[in-house]
Coordinates of C-alpha atoms in Angstrom, one line a residue:
M1 CA -166.4 38.9 47.2
S2 CA -164.1 38.1 44.3
D3 CA -164.9 37.6 41.1
Y4 CA -162.2 35.0 40.5
R5 CA -162.5 31.3 41.5
Y6 CA -159.5 31.1 43.1
A7 CA -157.5 33.5 45.2
F8 CA -154.2 32.7 43.6
L9 CA -155.7 34.3 40.2
E10 CA -156.3 37.8 41.6
P11 CA -153.7 40.3 39.9
G12 CA -151.2 41.4 42.5
H13 CA -151.8 38.8 45.1
F14 CA -148.8 36.5 45.8
A15 CA -148.5 33.4 47.9
R16 CA -147.6 34.0 51.6
G17 CA -144.4 31.9 52.3
W18 CA -140.8 31.1 51.6
H19 CA -139.4 32.7 48.1
I20 CA -135.7 31.8 47.4
V21 CA -134.1 35.3 45.8
R22 CA -130.4 34.2 45.4
F23 CA -127.9 31.3 46.4
S24 CA -125.3 32.3 49.0
R25 CA -122.8 32.5 46.9
E26 CA -124.5 35.0 44.8
L27 CA -124.1 37.6 47.7
A28 CA -120.6 38.5 49.3
V29 CA -120.0 40.7 52.3
G30 CA -120.1 43.9 51.5
E31 CA -122.3 44.0 48.6
V32 CA -125.4 45.4 47.5
Q33 CA -127.9 44.3 45.2
R34 CA -131.3 45.5 43.5
L35 CA -134.1 42.9 43.5
H36 CA -137.9 43.2 42.1
Y37 CA -140.3 40.5 43.6
F38 CA -143.8 40.7 44.1
N39 CA -143.9 43.6 42.1
R40 CA -142.0 45.8 44.1
D41 CA -138.6 47.1 44.5
L42 CA -136.1 45.6 47.1
V43 CA -132.8 46.2 47.9
L44 CA -130.6 42.9 49.4
F45 CA -127.2 43.5 51.2
R46 CA -124.8 41.9 53.6
G47 CA -123.2 43.3 56.2
E48 CA -120.1 43.3 58.0
S49 CA -121.0 39.9 60.0
G50 CA -121.8 38.5 56.8
A51 CA -125.7 38.6 58.0
A52 CA -127.9 39.0 54.9
A53 CA -131.0 41.4 54.6
V54 CA -133.6 42.7 52.2
V55 CA -135.6 46.1 52.7
D56 CA -138.3 47.9 50.7
A57 CA -135.7 49.9 48.3
H58 CA -136.7 53.5 48.7
C59 CA -136.0 55.8 51.5
P60 CA -138.7 56.7 53.3
H61 CA -137.2 60.7 53.3
L62 CA -137.6 61.8 49.8
G63 CA -137.8 58.3 48.1
A64 CA -134.2 57.8 46.9
H65 CA -133.3 54.1 45.5
L66 CA -130.7 52.7 48.5
A67 CA -128.9 50.8 46.1
S68 CA -128.1 54.1 44.0
D69 CA -124.5 54.7 43.7
G70 CA -124.1 51.1 44.3
G71 CA -125.4 51.0 47.8
R72 CA -123.7 52.3 50.8
L73 CA -123.0 50.2 54.1
I74 CA -122.1 50.9 57.4
G75 CA -121.6 47.6 59.1
D76 CA -124.6 45.7 59.2
T77 CA -126.6 49.3 58.0
I78 CA -127.3 50.4 55.0
A79 CA -127.2 54.5 54.2
C80 CA -129.3 56.4 51.9
P81 CA -126.8 58.0 49.6
F82 CA -129.3 61.0 49.5
H83 CA -128.7 62.3 53.0
G84 CA -127.3 59.6 55.0
W85 CA -130.7 58.0 56.7
T86 CA -129.3 54.4 57.9
F87 CA -131.2 51.6 58.1
A88 CA -130.9 48.2 60.0
G89 CA -131.7 45.1 57.9
D90 CA -135.1 45.1 60.0
G91 CA -136.0 48.5 58.3
E92 CA -135.5 50.3 61.6
C93 CA -134.1 53.8 61.1
V94 CA -130.8 54.0 63.4
S95 CA -129.5 57.4 62.6
I96 CA -130.2 60.6 60.4
P97 CA -126.5 62.2 60.6
Y98 CA -127.6 65.8 60.7
A99 CA -130.6 65.4 63.3
G100 CA -131.2 65.9 66.5
K101 CA -133.6 63.4 67.1
I102 CA -134.8 60.6 64.7
P103 CA -138.8 61.2 64.0
D104 CA -140.6 58.5 65.6
K105 CA -143.1 58.1 62.3
A106 CA -139.3 57.4 60.5
R107 CA -138.5 54.4 62.9
R108 CA -140.1 51.7 61.5
A109 CA -141.2 53.7 57.8
L110 CA -139.0 51.3 55.9
R111 CA -140.4 47.6 55.6
G112 CA -137.8 45.0 56.3
W113 CA -138.3 41.6 55.2
P114 CA -137.8 38.6 57.0
L115 CA -134.9 36.5 55.6
L116 CA -133.7 32.4 56.1
E117 CA -130.3 31.9 55.0
K118 CA -129.8 27.9 55.0
N119 CA -128.8 25.4 52.7
G120 CA -127.0 27.6 50.7
F121 CA -129.8 29.8 49.4
I122 CA -131.1 33.1 50.7
S123 CA -135.0 33.2 50.9
L124 CA -137.9 35.9 51.9
W125 CA -140.6 35.5 53.6
Y126 CA -143.4 37.3 51.7
D127 CA -146.6 38.0 53.6
P128 CA -149.0 41.1 52.8
D129 CA -150.5 40.4 56.6
D130 CA -147.1 40.7 58.3
N131 CA -147.9 37.1 60.0
P132 CA -144.3 35.6 61.6
P133 CA -142.6 33.3 59.0
E134 CA -143.1 29.4 59.4
D135 CA -140.6 27.1 59.9
Y136 CA -141.2 24.4 57.4
L137 CA -137.9 24.4 55.1
P138 CA -136.0 21.3 55.8
D139 CA -132.2 21.1 56.0
I140 CA -130.4 19.0 53.2
S141 CA -127.7 17.5 55.0
A142 CA -126.0 17.1 51.7
W143 CA -125.5 20.2 50.5
G144 CA -122.3 22.2 51.6
P145 CA -118.2 22.0 50.8
D146 CA -117.8 19.1 53.4
S147 CA -120.4 16.6 51.6
W148 CA -121.6 16.9 48.0
G149 CA -120.3 20.8 47.2
D150 CA -122.4 23.7 46.0
W151 CA -125.3 24.3 44.0
H152 CA -125.2 24.2 40.0
F153 CA -127.8 26.4 38.8
H154 CA -129.7 27.9 36.2
R155 CA -132.2 30.9 36.4
S156 CA -134.3 32.4 34.0
R157 CA -137.0 34.8 34.2
I158 CA -140.0 33.4 32.2
R159 CA -143.6 34.6 31.2
A160 CA -145.8 32.0 33.3
Q161 CA -148.3 32.1 36.5
P162 CA -146.9 30.1 39.8
C163 CA -150.2 28.5 39.7
D164 CA -149.2 26.9 36.2
V165 CA -145.5 25.8 37.7
I166 CA -146.8 24.2 40.6
E167 CA -149.2 22.0 39.0
N168 CA -146.8 19.7 37.5
I169 CA -146.2 18.1 40.5
V170 CA -149.5 16.6 40.4
D171 CA -149.9 16.4 36.7
I172 CA -148.9 12.6 35.3
A173 CA -150.1 12.9 32.1
H174 CA -148.1 14.9 30.7
F175 CA -144.9 13.2 30.8
P176 CA -144.9 11.2 27.8
H177 CA -146.0 14.1 25.9
V178 CA -143.7 16.9 27.0
H179 CA -140.9 15.0 28.8
G180 CA -140.2 12.3 26.6
G181 CA -140.9 9.8 29.5
E182 CA -143.0 6.9 30.2
V183 CA -144.6 6.9 34.0
R184 CA -144.5 3.6 35.6
A185 CA -145.4 4.5 39.2
F186 CA -146.9 7.8 40.3
E187 CA -148.1 8.7 43.3
N188 CA -149.3 12.0 45.4
R189 CA -149.2 13.0 48.9
F190 CA -150.6 16.2 50.6
G191 CA -149.5 17.5 54.0
E192 CA -150.7 21.2 55.8
R193 CA -147.7 22.7 53.9
T194 CA -146.4 20.0 51.6
V195 CA -147.4 18.2 48.4
T196 CA -145.1 15.3 47.4
Q197 CA -144.6 13.2 44.0
L198 CA -143.2 9.7 44.2
S199 CA -142.5 8.7 41.1
T200 CA -140.6 6.1 38.6
V201 CA -140.4 7.6 35.0
D202 CA -138.5 5.9 32.2
R203 CA -137.6 7.6 28.7
S204 CA -139.3 6.0 26.0
A205 CA -138.8 5.6 22.3
N206 CA -142.5 6.1 22.1
A207 CA -142.8 9.5 23.7
Q208 CA -143.3 12.6 22.7
M209 CA -141.1 15.8 23.4
V210 CA -140.6 19.5 23.7
I211 CA -137.6 20.8 22.4
P212 CA -136.8 24.2 23.9
P213 CA -134.9 26.7 21.6
D214 CA -131.3 27.5 22.1
L215 CA -130.4 24.6 24.0
P216 CA -126.4 24.2 24.0
F217 CA -126.4 20.2 23.7
D218 CA -129.0 18.0 21.6
L219 CA -131.9 17.1 23.7
Q220 CA -133.1 14.8 21.3
A221 CA -130.0 12.7 21.1
M222 CA -129.4 12.5 25.0
S223 CA -133.0 11.2 25.3
Q224 CA -132.4 8.7 22.7
Q225 CA -129.4 7.5 24.3
A226 CA -130.8 7.1 27.6
V227 CA -133.6 4.8 26.3
E228 CA -130.5 2.6 24.5
Q229 CA -128.7 2.7 27.9
R230 CA -131.9 1.6 29.9
S231 CA -131.1 2.9 33.6
D232 CA -132.8 2.2 36.6
A233 CA -134.0 5.8 38.1
W234 CA -136.6 6.9 41.0
G235 CA -137.2 10.2 42.7
D236 CA -139.4 11.8 45.3
A237 CA -140.4 15.4 44.7
T238 CA -141.5 17.8 47.7
Y239 CA -143.2 21.2 47.4
H240 CA -142.2 22.7 51.4
G241 CA -144.6 26.2 50.9
P242 CA -145.9 27.3 47.7
A243 CA -142.3 28.1 45.9
I244 CA -139.5 25.9 46.8
M245 CA -139.4 22.1 45.9
Y246 CA -136.9 19.6 47.0
Y247 CA -136.1 16.7 44.7
Y248 CA -134.0 13.7 45.8
T249 CA -133.2 11.1 42.8
E250 CA -130.9 8.0 42.2
V251 CA -130.1 6.9 38.7
R252 CA -128.2 3.5 38.6
S253 CA -126.9 2.4 34.8
E254 CA -124.1 0.4 33.7
L255 CA -122.7 3.5 32.8
M256 CA -122.8 5.6 35.8
S257 CA -124.5 5.4 39.3
F258 CA -125.6 8.7 41.0
S259 CA -128.2 10.5 43.2
S260 CA -128.6 14.0 43.5
W261 CA -130.7 16.4 45.3
W262 CA -132.5 19.5 43.2
V263 CA -134.2 22.7 44.4
N264 CA -136.4 23.9 42.0
Y265 CA -137.7 27.2 42.8
H266 CA -140.2 30.1 41.1
T267 CA -140.4 33.4 42.9
P268 CA -142.9 35.8 41.3
V269 CA -141.8 38.8 40.1
N270 CA -144.8 40.5 39.1
D271 CA -148.2 39.5 37.6
E272 CA -146.9 37.9 34.2
E273 CA -143.3 36.7 35.2
V274 CA -141.4 34.7 37.5
D275 CA -138.1 33.8 38.1
L276 CA -137.7 29.9 37.4
C277 CA -134.4 28.3 38.8
S278 CA -133.0 24.6 38.9
A279 CA -130.3 23.7 41.3
V280 CA -128.4 20.5 41.6
I281 CA -125.8 18.9 43.6
L282 CA -124.8 15.1 43.0
N283 CA -122.9 12.5 44.4
S284 CA -121.5 9.2 42.8
L285 CA -123.0 5.8 44.0
T286 CA -120.0 4.0 43.7
D287 CA -116.5 4.5 44.4
E288 CA -115.9 6.5 40.9
P289 CA -115.9 9.7 41.2
L290 CA -118.3 12.2 38.5
P291 CA -116.8 13.5 35.8
A292 CA -116.7 17.7 36.2
E293 CA -118.2 17.6 32.5
F294 CA -120.8 15.4 33.6
V295 CA -122.0 17.0 36.4
E296 CA -122.4 20.6 34.6
L297 CA -124.6 18.8 31.7
Y298 CA -126.7 17.3 34.1
A299 CA -127.2 20.5 35.6
Q300 CA -128.3 22.1 32.0
T301 CA -130.4 19.1 31.5
A302 CA -132.0 19.7 34.8
H303 CA -133.2 23.3 34.0
A304 CA -133.7 22.3 30.2
A305 CA -136.2 20.1 31.6
F306 CA -137.9 23.2 32.9
G307 CA -137.8 25.0 29.6
Q308 CA -139.9 21.7 28.1
D309 CA -142.6 23.2 30.1
V310 CA -141.7 26.6 29.5
E311 CA -142.6 26.2 26.2
I312 CA -145.9 25.3 27.0
W313 CA -146.6 27.8 29.7
K314 CA -145.5 30.6 27.8
D315 CA -148.7 31.0 25.7
K316 CA -151.6 28.6 27.3
V317 CA -154.4 30.1 29.3
F318 CA -155.5 29.1 33.1
R319 CA -158.5 27.1 33.0
A320 CA -159.9 27.5 36.4
D321 CA -162.8 25.2 35.5
P322 CA -161.0 22.5 33.6
I323 CA -162.4 19.5 32.1
L324 CA -160.4 16.2 33.5
C325 CA -160.8 12.5 32.8
D326 CA -160.0 9.8 34.9
G327 CA -156.4 9.5 33.6
D328 CA -155.5 13.1 35.0
G329 CA -153.7 13.5 38.3
P330 CA -155.4 15.6 41.4
I331 CA -155.2 18.9 39.5
N332 CA -158.6 19.9 41.5
K333 CA -157.0 19.1 44.7
L334 CA -153.7 20.6 44.4
R335 CA -155.5 23.9 43.7
R336 CA -157.2 23.7 46.8
W337 CA -154.2 23.1 48.7
Y338 CA -152.4 25.8 46.9
E339 CA -155.3 28.4 47.3
Q340 CA -154.5 28.1 51.3
F341 CA -151.2 30.5 50.9
Y342 CA -153.4 33.4 49.3
L343 CA -156.1 33.3 52.1
P344 CA -155.7 35.0 55.2
L345 CA -154.9 32.8 58.2
A346 CA -157.3 31.4 60.2
G347 CA -157.9 32.8 63.8

């Protein structure tokens, strides 16, 4: 019997599901990268066919790191720089250059992790029980060189719990205190593997906001400008699984009108840290193209919105049995939905 009210509070326990580890353009053909997620060392590489793969980092032979010396790729396989043991992207040992026979024990000794590359990002399926990956990540047809282009993204490693991050999707009451917004409409909808927020939030001169440190722009001034310009904006945000959120929004004003897709994700590094990332693509709702400097600034402000929450998350504690009031969102319902990704699958 666990001592924790929720399974997601247990140390060393990470959510089953898809987790983004890189954007596609960050990994070139022939490149090897070191990763550290889920409290374990991993190696990401892209072989000559263009297919990406992730395996555990240390060779099952004598423990060398497969990315040492920059990593050694042979076709779509990776060779250990210590003795040349060679592994396919699924972890199978396919060659030992000095052995007459590959020991049976060696063939599946290295773990390979299922990957899904779509919408311009690379996501890893994490499941300590080795259940097959689920197909719940939708396509984003607006992404790509023939459409709205590639992602503008900002990533940072922060001290936070994944459960703190995902609770934002239902937390209606924090907008006027953290983000300087007045909520005009707000609704949550729960599906089997999804939770959605439909919201309309206006900038308000009467609302408070958290100002993250070291921003390359004046967030307070930008907020005041938004109050004065009075735009019409709405957005739908949906978590697909435990760690990847898609957000579509439209903004209309006399100055500029545009739509945008966001991909926000948080991938656990260890029990104390997550990689937090905001990525956006934008498209004008008029015949006038969006200025390039505005597109980049918008991407920065998207990440700054997360930064406002980070200032709270970095020194808060998690209340497993919070005192709630009738103005709070469905926090306990969200926690029950979220816990499914930490519990064994039924049947």
